[in-house]
């Protein structure tokens, strides 16, 4: 390997890694992946686009999800270093690119947690329990965020059970929903017709960002690779099993929602919640002529249990991504790609407590700012923050995905317990979809009406931004520019760590077995 900074790690990280403990087993990894991959917050968004969402979900399962899983299986088993995608990107493209990339990957989670997950949790609570007026909405959001924060601070051998609980909650919730759909459909009939499944380009551009976002997370367990007992074997096995289950857990509730609710009645924010309320009327309650639902008796009890399950589901999604993203960011900071203050792991818990707290502060600020700026328009808040969470995540994948092909050429002698077939194609396919997704996020509807396709590009604007393309574009580009700027700032603040590394002149470990000099 060339003598540059791609393979070495600073002495600071060599010290911090002594706080890690191996307590991450194959079953834990699979549950971690289910929590990371199966996000309940976007089920309504997909269902709101109509039955063709099922077609595009299966299409992307083959052409995005499958190659992405193959890619993550090879990188995770061949380069099992704490920090996962940060390390892969650094080995392929260098510390600066990886450091800026990592800040985007990390920031996407507190934006997502403080944004879409919080609004889904608050909306679900209000639909099944009681409204949160005025400042109580902020208080409810803050409680949601900081419960997640405290959970992430736990030692990994304890905290890893939360994704397991979340995975079980998803399976139970979706299972109960599907059983109820069958009973409801037998009594009231269904709304889905075969002709409605016909795919269109306008449906594709509207669905791809959300569907691809639903399908990311395979790399997340690898952020704790040095806490795994056998990453060489467990990573590929867990990816294979959880990948199949994730497709089923996405497709089934979307299909159920489309069966029981008329297309016009499905909202992107509350579609799945509304479907749950409707089908639970089979246990007690009724659906009025105007579509409003009243639950009584056992139906009310079932609804409240499902609501709590949904809130637990979205909370454990945020916790799982925080566990991974915060670890990778702390590794980057300890490695000189960020301020050393944030590159510390607790000797007691083995967790990056400082990054965990900072993430929760960012989530709280996002939650409060979004509630304030949206002036109570929850749908507008949901659309803007979901788009930003997706775009920050996906920009980081522009380097992480090609790392597979680059590392095959740069480090051909590294032992690879699992080798993805056709590495160039496997790396290219998900990268192409990521680029397309980013374009559609910044300028929704691009290409609609071109080359004889039908539709109006303005119709692709997210709910809450009708006839306000400029407002939506600004809501995406300004925060993205700030995130990139923060990544550069973090790298500058890591200068003392890199300088100390050079002064010590002590070569760090390298996956290639050499000791390249730092930049």
Short mmCIF file of C-alpha atoms in Angstrom, two decimals:
data_model
loop_
_atom_site.label_atom_id
_atom_site.label_comp_id
_atom_site.label_asym_id
_atom_site.label_seq_id
_atom_site.Cartn_x
_atom_site.Cartn_y
_atom_site.Cartn_z
CA UNK A 1 0.00 0.00 0.00
CA UNK A 2 1.20 3.49 -0.81
CA UNK A 3 2.79 5.49 1.97
CA UNK A 4 -0.07 7.82 2.93
CA UNK A 5 -2.53 8.12 5.79
CA UNK A 6 -5.08 5.63 4.54
CA UNK A 7 -4.19 2.72 6.77
CA UNK A 8 -2.69 4.08 9.99
CA UNK A 9 -4.54 5.00 13.17
CA UNK A 10 -3.39 7.45 15.80
CA UNK A 11 -2.13 6.47 19.20
CA UNK A 12 -5.21 8.11 20.74
CA UNK A 13 -7.49 5.52 19.20
CA UNK A 14 -5.20 2.66 20.22
CA UNK A 15 -5.74 3.80 23.81
CA UNK A 16 -9.50 4.33 23.50
CA UNK A 17 -10.13 0.89 22.03
CA UNK A 18 -8.91 -0.70 25.26
CA UNK A 19 -12.29 0.32 26.74
CA UNK A 20 -14.20 -1.92 24.31
CA UNK A 21 -15.57 -5.31 25.34
CA UNK A 22 -16.52 -8.17 23.04
CA UNK A 23 -20.24 -8.77 23.68
CA UNK A 24 -21.79 -8.55 20.20
CA UNK A 25 -22.96 -11.97 18.97
CA UNK A 26 -24.61 -13.13 15.73
CA UNK A 27 -28.17 -12.94 17.10
CA UNK A 28 -27.45 -9.46 18.46
CA UNK A 29 -26.20 -8.36 15.04
CA UNK A 30 -29.34 -9.68 13.33
CA UNK A 31 -31.63 -7.85 15.79
CA UNK A 32 -29.49 -4.71 15.40
CA UNK A 33 -29.96 -4.91 11.64
CA UNK A 34 -33.73 -5.41 11.87
CA UNK A 35 -33.98 -2.27 14.01
CA UNK A 36 -31.71 -0.35 11.64
CA UNK A 37 -33.40 -1.49 8.42
CA UNK A 38 -37.09 -1.61 9.35
CA UNK A 39 -38.06 1.97 10.11
CA UNK A 40 -41.76 2.31 10.95
CA UNK A 41 -41.78 6.08 10.36
CA UNK A 42 -41.92 5.89 6.56
CA UNK A 43 -44.52 3.13 6.03
CA UNK A 44 -47.27 5.72 5.58
CA UNK A 45 -45.14 7.74 3.16
CA UNK A 46 -44.78 4.73 0.84
CA UNK A 47 -48.44 3.71 1.16
CA UNK A 48 -49.56 7.28 0.39
CA UNK A 49 -47.97 6.99 -3.06
CA UNK A 50 -50.37 4.19 -3.95
CA UNK A 51 -50.13 0.47 -4.77
CA UNK A 52 -47.23 0.94 -7.20
CA UNK A 53 -45.10 1.45 -4.09
CA UNK A 54 -45.12 -2.33 -3.67
CA UNK A 55 -43.80 -2.80 -7.21
CA UNK A 56 -40.96 -0.32 -6.73
CA UNK A 57 -40.18 -1.80 -3.30
CA UNK A 58 -39.57 -5.20 -4.90
CA UNK A 59 -37.65 -3.63 -7.79
CA UNK A 60 -35.27 -1.89 -5.39
CA UNK A 61 -34.96 -5.03 -3.29
CA UNK A 62 -33.29 -6.66 -6.30
CA UNK A 63 -31.31 -3.78 -7.81
CA UNK A 64 -30.37 -1.80 -4.69
CA UNK A 65 -30.85 -3.82 -1.51
CA UNK A 66 -29.24 -7.05 -2.76
CA UNK A 67 -25.99 -5.53 -4.11
CA UNK A 68 -25.81 -3.24 -1.08
CA UNK A 69 -26.01 -6.26 1.21
CA UNK A 70 -23.29 -8.08 -0.75
CA UNK A 71 -21.10 -4.98 -0.52
CA UNK A 72 -21.56 -4.56 3.24
CA UNK A 73 -20.97 -8.28 3.83
CA UNK A 74 -17.54 -8.15 2.19
CA UNK A 75 -16.39 -4.89 3.74
CA UNK A 76 -17.72 -5.76 7.20
CA UNK A 77 -16.09 -9.18 7.29
CA UNK A 78 -12.81 -8.17 5.59
CA UNK A 79 -12.16 -4.90 7.45
CA UNK A 80 -13.66 -5.52 10.92
CA UNK A 81 -12.51 -2.29 12.57
CA UNK A 82 -14.51 -0.17 15.02
CA UNK A 83 -15.98 2.72 13.08
CA UNK A 84 -17.04 0.58 10.11
CA UNK A 85 -17.80 2.86 7.14
CA UNK A 86 -15.45 5.57 8.42
CA UNK A 87 -12.55 3.13 8.29
CA UNK A 88 -13.55 1.69 4.89
CA UNK A 89 -13.79 5.18 3.40
CA UNK A 90 -10.50 6.22 4.97
CA UNK A 91 -8.67 3.18 3.64
CA UNK A 92 -10.01 3.94 0.17
CA UNK A 93 -9.93 7.75 -0.02
CA UNK A 94 -7.91 9.11 2.91
CA UNK A 95 -8.59 10.69 6.27
CA UNK A 96 -9.87 14.09 5.12
CA UNK A 97 -12.53 12.67 2.79
CA UNK A 98 -13.54 10.08 5.38
CA UNK A 99 -13.69 12.66 8.16
CA UNK A 100 -16.02 15.03 6.31
CA UNK A 101 -18.03 12.05 5.10
CA UNK A 102 -18.39 10.72 8.61
CA UNK A 103 -19.79 13.99 9.99
CA UNK A 104 -22.61 13.80 7.43
CA UNK A 105 -23.26 10.16 8.33
CA UNK A 106 -23.32 10.99 12.04
CA UNK A 107 -25.44 14.15 11.81
CA UNK A 108 -28.16 12.43 9.80
CA UNK A 109 -29.22 10.47 12.88
CA UNK A 110 -29.85 13.31 15.37
CA UNK A 111 -31.67 15.15 12.56
CA UNK A 112 -33.77 12.03 11.91
CA UNK A 113 -34.35 11.32 15.61
CA UNK A 114 -35.22 14.91 16.51
CA UNK A 115 -37.24 15.26 13.31
CA UNK A 116 -39.24 12.47 11.72
CA UNK A 117 -39.05 9.96 14.58
CA UNK A 118 -40.16 12.51 17.16
CA UNK A 119 -43.09 13.76 15.10
CA UNK A 120 -44.24 10.18 14.38
CA UNK A 121 -44.07 9.36 18.10
CA UNK A 122 -45.91 12.55 19.11
CA UNK A 123 -48.55 12.11 16.38
CA UNK A 124 -49.12 8.47 17.36
CA UNK A 125 -49.50 9.45 21.02
CA UNK A 126 -52.05 12.14 20.14
CA UNK A 127 -54.07 9.80 17.89
CA UNK A 128 -54.41 7.06 20.50
CA UNK A 129 -54.15 8.84 23.86
CA UNK A 130 -54.55 12.62 24.19
CA UNK A 131 -53.42 15.85 22.54
CA UNK A 132 -50.30 17.70 23.68
CA UNK A 133 -51.21 21.41 23.50
CA UNK A 134 -48.72 24.26 23.31
CA UNK A 135 -45.50 23.71 25.20
CA UNK A 136 -46.46 20.15 26.12
CA UNK A 137 -45.68 19.10 22.56
CA UNK A 138 -42.10 20.33 23.04
CA UNK A 139 -41.92 18.59 26.42
CA UNK A 140 -43.16 15.34 24.92
CA UNK A 141 -40.61 15.56 22.12
CA UNK A 142 -37.81 16.27 24.60
CA UNK A 143 -38.77 13.25 26.74
CA UNK A 144 -38.70 11.04 23.64
CA UNK A 145 -35.24 12.31 22.61
CA UNK A 146 -33.64 12.03 26.02
CA UNK A 147 -34.98 8.57 26.80
CA UNK A 148 -33.09 7.55 23.68
CA UNK A 149 -30.03 9.47 24.88
CA UNK A 150 -29.91 7.69 28.22
CA UNK A 151 -30.33 4.32 26.51
CA UNK A 152 -27.39 4.94 24.19
CA UNK A 153 -25.12 5.75 27.15
CA UNK A 154 -25.50 2.22 28.53
CA UNK A 155 -22.66 -0.26 28.22
CA UNK A 156 -23.01 -2.14 24.93
CA UNK A 157 -23.50 -5.49 26.64
CA UNK A 158 -26.65 -3.96 28.17
CA UNK A 159 -27.67 -1.50 25.47
CA UNK A 160 -27.61 -4.16 22.75
CA UNK A 161 -30.83 -5.60 24.23
CA UNK A 162 -32.77 -2.49 23.23
CA UNK A 163 -32.48 -3.23 19.48
CA UNK A 164 -33.56 -6.80 20.31
CA UNK A 165 -36.64 -5.45 22.08
CA UNK A 166 -37.25 -3.16 19.13
CA UNK A 167 -36.97 -6.03 16.64
CA UNK A 168 -39.48 -8.11 18.63
CA UNK A 169 -41.83 -5.11 18.92
CA UNK A 170 -41.78 -4.69 15.13
CA UNK A 171 -42.55 -8.34 14.47
CA UNK A 172 -45.38 -8.44 17.04
CA UNK A 173 -46.90 -5.12 15.91
CA UNK A 174 -46.82 -5.97 12.21
CA UNK A 175 -48.04 -9.51 12.89
CA UNK A 176 -51.04 -8.25 14.93
CA UNK A 177 -51.79 -5.68 12.23
CA UNK A 178 -51.76 -8.28 9.45
CA UNK A 179 -54.05 -10.67 11.33
CA UNK A 180 -56.45 -7.78 11.90
CA UNK A 181 -56.26 -6.83 8.20
CA UNK A 182 -57.44 -10.32 7.23
CA UNK A 183 -60.41 -10.11 9.61
CA UNK A 184 -61.24 -6.55 8.57
CA UNK A 185 -60.98 -7.39 4.87
CA UNK A 186 -63.33 -10.35 5.28
CA UNK A 187 -65.92 -8.11 6.92
CA UNK A 188 -65.60 -4.89 4.90
CA UNK A 189 -63.84 -5.80 1.66
CA UNK A 190 -60.59 -4.34 0.34
CA UNK A 191 -59.61 -1.30 -1.75
CA UNK A 192 -56.63 -2.62 -3.70
CA UNK A 193 -57.05 -3.57 -7.37
CA UNK A 194 -54.55 -5.26 -9.63
CA UNK A 195 -54.68 -2.41 -12.14
CA UNK A 196 -53.47 0.00 -9.44
CA UNK A 197 -50.11 -1.78 -9.31
CA UNK A 198 -49.03 -0.41 -12.69
CA UNK A 199 -45.71 1.42 -12.14
CA UNK A 200 -45.08 4.94 -13.49
CA UNK A 201 -42.03 7.17 -13.68
CA UNK A 202 -43.69 9.88 -11.57
CA UNK A 203 -44.35 7.23 -8.93
CA UNK A 204 -40.74 6.11 -9.16
CA UNK A 205 -39.24 9.56 -8.57
CA UNK A 206 -41.62 10.13 -5.67
CA UNK A 207 -40.89 6.81 -4.00
CA UNK A 208 -37.20 6.12 -4.63
CA UNK A 209 -35.82 8.49 -1.95
CA UNK A 210 -37.99 6.98 0.77
CA UNK A 211 -37.66 3.36 -0.37
CA UNK A 212 -33.88 3.56 -0.68
CA UNK A 213 -33.76 5.25 2.74
CA UNK A 214 -35.81 2.35 4.11
CA UNK A 215 -33.24 -0.06 2.74
CA UNK A 216 -30.06 1.38 4.27
CA UNK A 217 -28.32 0.24 7.45
CA UNK A 218 -26.40 -2.92 6.51
CA UNK A 219 -23.12 -1.28 7.50
CA UNK A 220 -24.34 -0.11 10.92
CA UNK A 221 -23.33 -3.13 13.06
CA UNK A 222 -19.80 -2.83 11.66
CA UNK A 223 -19.40 0.47 13.51
CA UNK A 224 -19.01 -1.81 16.56
CA UNK A 225 -16.91 -4.42 14.75
CA UNK A 226 -14.26 -4.70 17.46
CA UNK A 227 -17.01 -5.49 19.96
CA UNK A 228 -18.13 -8.49 17.87
CA UNK A 229 -17.01 -11.98 18.82
CA UNK A 230 -16.56 -13.21 15.24
CA UNK A 231 -17.20 -10.50 12.59
CA UNK A 232 -15.62 -12.57 9.80
CA UNK A 233 -18.46 -15.09 9.92
CA UNK A 234 -21.27 -13.29 11.73
CA UNK A 235 -21.56 -10.17 9.54
CA UNK A 236 -22.38 -11.97 6.24
CA UNK A 237 -24.74 -14.42 7.97
CA UNK A 238 -26.65 -11.69 9.82
CA UNK A 239 -26.95 -9.56 6.69
CA UNK A 240 -28.42 -12.46 4.70
CA UNK A 241 -31.07 -13.30 7.28
CA UNK A 242 -32.09 -9.80 8.27
CA UNK A 243 -32.20 -8.65 4.63
CA UNK A 244 -34.90 -11.16 3.69
CA UNK A 245 -36.90 -10.42 6.84
CA UNK A 246 -36.64 -6.66 6.27
CA UNK A 247 -38.26 -6.89 2.83
CA UNK A 248 -41.16 -8.85 4.32
CA UNK A 249 -41.56 -6.48 7.28
CA UNK A 250 -41.71 -3.51 4.88
CA UNK A 251 -43.93 -4.96 2.23
CA UNK A 252 -46.53 -6.58 4.49
CA UNK A 253 -47.73 -3.50 6.43
CA UNK A 254 -47.70 -1.36 3.27
CA UNK A 255 -49.87 -3.95 1.54
CA UNK A 256 -52.16 -4.09 4.58
CA UNK A 257 -52.55 -0.31 4.65
CA UNK A 258 -53.45 -0.24 0.96
CA UNK A 259 -55.99 -3.02 1.44
CA UNK A 260 -57.97 -1.35 4.22
CA UNK A 261 -57.75 2.37 3.43
CA UNK A 262 -58.83 4.18 0.24
CA UNK A 263 -55.81 5.72 -1.48
CA UNK A 264 -57.18 9.24 -0.97
CA UNK A 265 -57.40 8.66 2.79
CA UNK A 266 -53.75 7.66 3.27
CA UNK A 267 -51.45 10.41 4.57
CA UNK A 268 -47.68 10.13 4.52
CA UNK A 269 -47.36 11.04 8.19
CA UNK A 270 -50.15 8.97 9.73
CA UNK A 271 -51.04 6.42 7.06
CA UNK A 272 -49.91 3.32 8.96
CA UNK A 273 -51.32 4.63 12.25
CA UNK A 274 -54.69 5.35 10.60
CA UNK A 275 -54.72 1.85 9.09
CA UNK A 276 -54.04 0.34 12.52
CA UNK A 277 -56.97 2.27 13.99
CA UNK A 278 -59.28 1.18 11.17
CA UNK A 279 -58.52 -2.55 11.38
CA UNK A 280 -58.68 -2.64 15.16
CA UNK A 281 -62.38 -1.75 14.93
CA UNK A 282 -62.93 -5.48 14.39
CA UNK A 283 -62.30 -5.84 18.14
CA UNK A 284 -64.55 -2.93 19.08
CA UNK A 285 -65.44 0.35 17.40
CA UNK A 286 -66.52 1.63 14.00
CA UNK A 287 -65.47 3.69 10.99
CA UNK A 288 -67.83 6.64 10.33
CA UNK A 289 -69.00 7.70 6.89
CA UNK A 290 -66.45 10.54 6.84
CA UNK A 291 -63.63 8.07 7.54
CA UNK A 292 -63.10 8.99 11.19
CA UNK A 293 -62.43 6.03 13.48
CA UNK A 294 -63.75 5.40 16.98
CA UNK A 295 -62.30 2.52 18.99
CA UNK A 296 -64.14 1.03 21.94
CA UNK A 297 -63.63 -1.85 24.35
CA UNK A 298 -61.05 -4.38 23.21
CA UNK A 299 -60.45 -2.32 20.06
CA UNK A 300 -59.34 0.63 22.17
CA UNK A 301 -57.03 -1.60 24.22
CA UNK A 302 -55.53 -3.10 21.06
CA UNK A 303 -55.05 0.37 19.62
CA UNK A 304 -53.24 1.65 22.68
CA UNK A 305 -50.97 -1.40 22.80
CA UNK A 306 -50.17 -0.98 19.10
CA UNK A 307 -49.50 2.73 19.61
CA UNK A 308 -47.00 1.98 22.36
CA UNK A 309 -45.43 -0.69 20.13
CA UNK A 310 -45.06 1.83 17.31
CA UNK A 311 -43.51 4.42 19.63
CA UNK A 312 -41.09 1.79 20.97
CA UNK A 313 -40.34 0.80 17.38
CA UNK A 314 -39.39 4.30 16.21
CA UNK A 315 -37.50 4.98 19.46
CA UNK A 316 -35.38 1.84 19.09
CA UNK A 317 -34.68 2.80 15.46
CA UNK A 318 -33.18 6.04 16.71
CA UNK A 319 -31.29 4.28 19.51
CA UNK A 320 -29.81 1.71 17.12
CA UNK A 321 -28.60 4.31 14.63
CA UNK A 322 -27.25 6.46 17.48
CA UNK A 323 -25.24 3.53 18.81
CA UNK A 324 -23.63 3.04 15.40
CA UNK A 325 -23.28 6.60 14.13
CA UNK A 326 -21.93 7.94 17.42
CA UNK A 327 -19.33 5.17 17.64
CA UNK A 328 -18.08 5.86 14.14
CA UNK A 329 -17.87 9.58 14.85
CA UNK A 330 -15.93 9.02 18.06
CA UNK A 331 -13.47 6.77 16.21
CA UNK A 332 -12.99 9.46 13.56
CA UNK A 333 -12.30 12.09 16.22
CA UNK A 334 -9.86 9.84 18.08
CA UNK A 335 -8.16 9.21 14.75
CA UNK A 336 -7.53 12.90 14.09
CA UNK A 337 -10.48 13.59 11.76
CA UNK A 338 -12.27 15.59 14.43
CA UNK A 339 -11.78 17.26 17.82
CA UNK A 340 -10.00 14.96 20.25
CA UNK A 341 -12.47 15.92 22.99
CA UNK A 342 -15.16 13.91 21.19
CA UNK A 343 -12.91 10.91 20.56
CA UNK A 344 -13.22 9.45 24.04
CA UNK A 345 -14.86 6.19 25.08
CA UNK A 346 -15.99 5.79 28.67
CA UNK A 347 -13.76 3.42 30.63
CA UNK A 348 -16.82 2.36 32.64
CA UNK A 349 -19.38 1.87 29.86
CA UNK A 350 -17.24 1.47 26.75
CA UNK A 351 -19.46 4.01 24.95
CA UNK A 352 -18.63 7.41 23.38
CA UNK A 353 -20.50 9.39 26.05
CA UNK A 354 -19.46 12.85 24.80
CA UNK A 355 -20.63 12.22 21.25
CA UNK A 356 -23.82 10.60 22.60
CA UNK A 357 -24.68 13.73 24.59
CA UNK A 358 -23.82 16.05 21.71
CA UNK A 359 -26.08 14.03 19.40
CA UNK A 360 -28.96 14.34 21.84
CA UNK A 361 -28.45 18.08 22.13
CA UNK A 362 -28.56 18.36 18.32
CA UNK A 363 -31.74 16.24 18.25
CA UNK A 364 -33.38 18.48 20.83
CA UNK A 365 -32.48 21.62 18.88
CA UNK A 366 -33.81 20.11 15.64
CA UNK A 367 -37.03 19.09 17.36
CA UNK A 368 -37.62 22.51 18.92
CA UNK A 369 -36.62 24.47 15.80
CA UNK A 370 -38.77 22.36 13.51
CA UNK A 371 -41.86 22.68 15.75
CA UNK A 372 -41.29 26.43 15.96
CA UNK A 373 -40.59 27.06 12.28
CA UNK A 374 -43.40 24.83 11.03
CA UNK A 375 -45.89 26.78 13.18
CA UNK A 376 -47.77 23.63 14.02
CA UNK A 377 -47.78 22.24 10.46
CA UNK A 378 -46.63 18.74 11.39
CA UNK A 379 -46.76 17.48 7.80
CA UNK A 380 -44.45 20.25 6.55
CA UNK A 381 -42.09 19.56 9.43
CA UNK A 382 -42.11 15.83 8.66
CA UNK A 383 -41.43 16.31 4.93
CA UNK A 384 -38.57 18.79 5.33
CA UNK A 385 -36.72 16.90 8.06
CA UNK A 386 -37.18 13.51 6.41
CA UNK A 387 -35.67 14.89 3.19
CA UNK A 388 -32.72 16.33 5.10
CA UNK A 389 -32.13 13.11 7.05
CA UNK A 390 -32.09 11.12 3.82
CA UNK A 391 -29.80 13.51 1.95
CA UNK A 392 -27.18 13.77 4.73
CA UNK A 393 -27.08 9.98 5.00
CA UNK A 394 -26.85 9.45 1.27
CA UNK A 395 -24.07 11.93 0.61
CA UNK A 396 -21.91 9.82 2.92
CA UNK A 397 -22.69 6.72 0.85
CA UNK A 398 -21.23 8.36 -2.27
CA UNK A 399 -17.81 7.40 -0.92
CA UNK A 400 -18.69 4.42 1.25
CA UNK A 401 -20.18 2.32 -1.57
CA UNK A 402 -17.33 2.74 -4.08
CA UNK A 403 -14.91 1.76 -1.30
CA UNK A 404 -15.58 -1.89 -2.14
CA UNK A 405 -14.13 -1.58 -5.65
CA UNK A 406 -11.28 0.75 -4.60
CA UNK A 407 -10.17 -1.56 -1.77
CA UNK A 408 -10.28 -4.59 -4.04
CA UNK A 409 -7.65 -2.86 -6.18
CA UNK A 410 -5.72 -1.06 -3.44
CA UNK A 411 -5.56 -3.92 -0.92
CA UNK A 412 -5.91 -7.11 -2.96
CA UNK A 413 -3.96 -9.23 -0.47
CA UNK A 414 -6.24 -8.61 2.52
CA UNK A 415 -7.96 -11.85 3.51
CA UNK A 416 -11.63 -11.68 2.54
CA UNK A 417 -13.76 -14.33 4.33
CA UNK A 418 -16.58 -13.33 2.00
CA UNK A 419 -16.11 -11.92 -1.51
CA UNK A 420 -18.98 -10.21 -3.30
CA UNK A 421 -19.38 -11.31 -6.94
CA UNK A 422 -18.81 -8.71 -9.68
CA UNK A 423 -17.41 -6.09 -7.30
CA UNK A 424 -17.60 -3.28 -9.86
CA UNK A 425 -21.30 -3.87 -10.55
CA UNK A 426 -22.11 -4.46 -6.88
CA UNK A 427 -20.51 -1.12 -5.98
CA UNK A 428 -21.97 0.76 -8.96
CA UNK A 429 -25.65 -0.20 -8.65
CA UNK A 430 -26.32 1.21 -5.16
CA UNK A 431 -24.15 4.24 -5.94
CA UNK A 432 -26.27 5.07 -9.00
CA UNK A 433 -29.46 4.88 -6.95
CA UNK A 434 -27.91 7.10 -4.27
CA UNK A 435 -27.02 9.75 -6.86
CA UNK A 436 -30.53 9.61 -8.34
CA UNK A 437 -32.04 9.88 -4.86
CA UNK A 438 -29.95 12.94 -3.99
CA UNK A 439 -31.00 14.68 -7.21
CA UNK A 440 -34.67 13.99 -6.50
CA UNK A 441 -34.33 15.20 -2.92
CA UNK A 442 -32.84 18.52 -3.91
CA UNK A 443 -35.09 19.03 -6.95
CA UNK A 444 -38.16 16.77 -6.64
CA UNK A 445 -39.74 15.73 -9.90
CA UNK A 446 -36.69 16.21 -12.11
CA UNK A 447 -37.39 14.35 -15.35
CA UNK A 448 -41.16 14.21 -14.86
CA UNK A 449 -42.84 15.20 -18.15
CA UNK A 450 -39.65 14.57 -20.15
CA UNK A 451 -39.46 12.22 -23.13
CA UNK A 452 -43.20 11.73 -23.27
CA UNK A 453 -43.72 10.82 -19.60
CA UNK A 454 -46.82 12.17 -17.92
CA UNK A 455 -47.18 14.36 -14.86
CA UNK A 456 -46.23 17.77 -13.51
CA UNK A 457 -42.85 18.16 -11.74
CA UNK A 458 -44.53 20.38 -9.13
CA UNK A 459 -46.66 17.41 -8.12
CA UNK A 460 -43.54 15.68 -6.80
CA UNK A 461 -42.97 18.30 -4.11
CA UNK A 462 -43.41 16.80 -0.63
CA UNK A 463 -46.64 17.32 1.27
CA UNK A 464 -46.66 20.69 2.98
CA UNK A 465 -44.60 22.32 0.19
CA UNK A 466 -47.17 22.53 -2.62
CA UNK A 467 -46.27 25.45 -4.94
CA UNK A 468 -43.25 26.27 -2.76
CA UNK A 469 -40.29 24.70 -4.55
CA UNK A 470 -37.91 27.47 -3.50
CA UNK A 471 -38.83 27.01 0.16
CA UNK A 472 -38.24 23.28 -0.05
CA UNK A 473 -34.92 23.58 -1.91
CA UNK A 474 -33.67 26.12 0.64
CA UNK A 475 -34.77 23.80 3.48
CA UNK A 476 -32.44 21.15 2.03
CA UNK A 477 -29.43 22.99 0.59
CA UNK A 478 -28.72 25.39 3.46
CA UNK A 479 -28.54 22.67 6.17
CA UNK A 480 -26.52 20.44 3.83
CA UNK A 481 -23.97 23.21 3.25
CA UNK A 482 -23.74 23.75 7.01
CA UNK A 483 -23.18 20.02 7.58
CA UNK A 484 -20.34 19.91 5.03
CA UNK A 485 -18.84 23.01 6.61
CA UNK A 486 -19.01 21.36 10.02
CA UNK A 487 -17.19 18.33 8.60
CA UNK A 488 -14.35 20.53 7.37
CA UNK A 489 -14.27 22.35 10.74
CA UNK A 490 -14.05 19.04 12.59
CA UNK A 491 -11.09 18.01 10.45
CA UNK A 492 -9.33 21.30 11.21
CA UNK A 493 -9.98 20.79 14.92
CA UNK A 494 -8.35 17.37 14.64
CA UNK A 495 -5.04 18.96 13.59
CA UNK A 496 -3.44 18.71 17.09
CA UNK A 497 -4.12 14.96 17.17
CA UNK A 498 -2.57 14.44 13.75
CA UNK A 499 0.36 16.70 14.64
CA UNK A 500 1.00 14.76 17.86
CA UNK A 501 0.96 11.56 15.81
CA UNK A 502 3.64 12.89 13.50
CA UNK A 503 5.75 14.17 16.39
CA UNK A 504 5.65 10.83 18.16
CA UNK A 505 6.67 9.11 14.91
CA UNK A 506 5.21 5.87 16.14
CA UNK A 507 3.63 3.94 13.27
CA UNK A 508 0.13 2.68 13.99
CA UNK A 509 -1.37 -0.64 12.89
CA UNK A 510 -2.35 -1.10 9.28
CA UNK A 511 -4.79 -3.59 7.79
CA UNK A 512 -2.20 -4.24 5.09
CA UNK A 513 0.45 -5.09 7.65
CA UNK A 514 2.61 -2.02 6.93
CA UNK A 515 2.98 1.25 8.81
CA UNK A 516 2.37 4.15 6.43
CA UNK A 517 3.33 7.62 7.50
CA UNK A 518 0.62 10.13 8.41
CA UNK A 519 -0.19 12.99 6.08
#
